[in-house]
Amino acid sequence: MATQREPAHIVWDWNGTLFHDNDAIIGATNAAFAELGLEPLTLERYRALYCVPVPKFYERLMGRLPTDAEWELMDDIFHRYYAEHRARCALTEGAEELLSGWRSAGHSQSLLSMYVHDELVPLVRGFGIEPHFVRVDGRTGPSGGSKAEHMVRHLAAIGVVEPERTVVIGDAADDAVAALHAGAQAVLYTGGSHSRASLEGVGVPVVDSLAEAVEVAGRLAA
């Protein structure tokens, strides 16, 4: 007997995608840079140079990889500054309606972020959007790495979604890398950490709004 086909699934990224926190991210990055005497970045320069793993991003700006001690110091300053300033940030415009609409259409969605899990969950809960997701996962290991293996574990933990009918929506090239690593598809959004030019080199659809991202995801997962 043929089994019923599972619904389409979206894996959402958090920072720079559902959560519009660019100002806090740039401020935290510049606070970390100031500790090593580096010049502050504009949003445009940040978005042109940002990459994962994060130490490689620092290498682009410093001309060398940070030492382990420098990385630990910068990472600590970044997260302390970010935690103080994220309170002024809000969901990306229209995000809540899109989450509700996708769920109402009978599809499923989850959230996978490289933001620390114990900080992520109460933040998502505070916006009242947790019920839209079948699973919310943040980072539980060291910071600065790729999302690829986290994506594999995330989809395996959900269990019922078909990777080929799963679309990752994020703002970073690494979101697409993680999606492809897990056998899923991806749509990249230009409102977060990367410039359009840097996203277009990845080879997946690039859009300028979350509404367009959901529309494209629906077509890819059909």
Tab-separated table of N, CA and C in Angstrom, residues 47 50 170-176 187-208:
chain	number	residue	atom	x	y	z
A	47	ARG	N	28.467	42.781	5.610
A	47	ARG	CA	27.695	41.874	4.760
A	47	ARG	C	28.497	41.421	3.539
A	50	TYR	N	31.339	38.833	5.558
A	50	TYR	CA	30.987	37.811	6.540
A	50	TYR	C	30.991	36.413	5.928
A	170	GLY	N	17.318	30.898	4.997
A	170	GLY	CA	18.298	31.570	5.841
A	170	GLY	C	18.904	32.751	5.125
A	171	ASP	N	19.800	33.440	5.830
A	171	ASP	CA	20.407	34.658	5.287
A	171	ASP	C	21.886	34.493	4.993
A	172	ALA	N	22.430	33.284	5.181
A	172	ALA	CA	23.874	33.070	5.032
A	172	ALA	C	24.158	31.940	4.057
A	173	ALA	N	25.272	32.054	3.370
A	173	ALA	CA	25.682	30.989	2.451
A	173	ALA	C	25.738	29.648	3.157
A	174	ASP	N	26.136	29.646	4.431
A	174	ASP	CA	26.245	28.398	5.181
A	174	ASP	C	24.902	27.713	5.358
A	175	ASP	N	23.800	28.466	5.343
A	175	ASP	CA	22.473	27.844	5.414
A	175	ASP	C	22.239	26.954	4.196
A	176	ALA	N	22.660	27.421	3.028
A	176	ALA	CA	22.514	26.622	1.811
A	176	ALA	C	23.452	25.422	1.831
A	187	VAL	N	16.597	28.465	0.143
A	187	VAL	CA	16.319	29.795	-0.382
A	187	VAL	C	17.044	30.767	0.534
A	188	LEU	N	17.780	31.711	-0.036
A	188	LEU	CA	18.545	32.658	0.768
A	188	LEU	C	17.948	34.057	0.690
A	189	TYR	N	17.898	34.701	1.842
A	189	TYR	CA	17.243	36.007	2.035
A	189	TYR	C	18.309	37.092	2.220
A	190	THR	N	18.139	38.207	1.498
A	190	THR	CA	19.177	39.245	1.463
A	190	THR	C	19.112	40.238	2.625
A	191	GLY	N	18.189	40.057	3.567
A	191	GLY	CA	18.012	41.046	4.620
A	191	GLY	C	18.879	40.864	5.837
A	192	GLY	N	19.788	39.876	5.815
A	192	GLY	CA	20.560	39.585	7.012
A	192	GLY	C	22.045	39.822	6.875
A	193	SER	N	22.838	38.750	7.031
A	193	SER	CA	24.283	38.890	7.208
A	193	SER	C	25.077	38.986	5.914
A	194	HIS	N	24.499	38.597	4.783
A	194	HIS	CA	25.233	38.557	3.519
A	194	HIS	C	24.689	39.557	2.509
A	195	SER	N	25.558	40.050	1.667
A	195	SER	CA	25.115	40.861	0.533
A	195	SER	C	24.517	39.945	-0.533
A	196	ARG	N	23.701	40.510	-1.410
A	196	ARG	CA	23.124	39.722	-2.507
A	196	ARG	C	24.231	39.101	-3.359
A	197	ALA	N	25.279	39.858	-3.624
A	197	ALA	CA	26.363	39.345	-4.473
A	197	ALA	C	26.999	38.097	-3.876
A	198	SER	N	27.224	38.094	-2.562
A	198	SER	CA	27.856	36.933	-1.953
A	198	SER	C	26.906	35.743	-1.895
A	199	LEU	N	25.611	35.995	-1.803
A	199	LEU	CA	24.640	34.905	-1.778
A	199	LEU	C	24.435	34.296	-3.161
A	200	GLU	N	24.483	35.127	-4.189
A	200	GLU	CA	24.197	34.625	-5.529
A	200	GLU	C	25.256	33.650	-6.026
A	201	GLY	N	26.432	33.655	-5.414
A	201	GLY	CA	27.468	32.710	-5.812
A	201	GLY	C	27.234	31.298	-5.333
A	202	VAL	N	26.227	31.101	-4.474
A	202	VAL	CA	25.988	29.779	-3.889
A	202	VAL	C	25.241	28.855	-4.850
A	203	GLY	N	24.409	29.443	-5.718
A	203	GLY	CA	23.706	28.620	-6.697
A	203	GLY	C	22.309	28.194	-6.304
A	204	VAL	N	21.710	28.857	-5.300
A	204	VAL	CA	20.320	28.586	-4.914
A	204	VAL	C	19.530	29.884	-5.083
A	205	PRO	N	18.186	29.825	-5.070
A	205	PRO	CA	17.406	31.058	-5.221
A	205	PRO	C	17.725	32.083	-4.132
A	206	VAL	N	17.800	33.348	-4.540
A	206	VAL	CA	18.067	34.454	-3.625
A	206	VAL	C	16.895	35.428	-3.728
A	207	VAL	N	16.331	35.831	-2.584
A	207	VAL	CA	15.144	36.687	-2.569
A	207	VAL	C	15.360	37.858	-1.607
A	208	ASP	N	14.518	38.889	-1.763
A	208	ASP	CA	14.663	40.099	-0.968
A	208	ASP	C	13.636	40.234	0.148
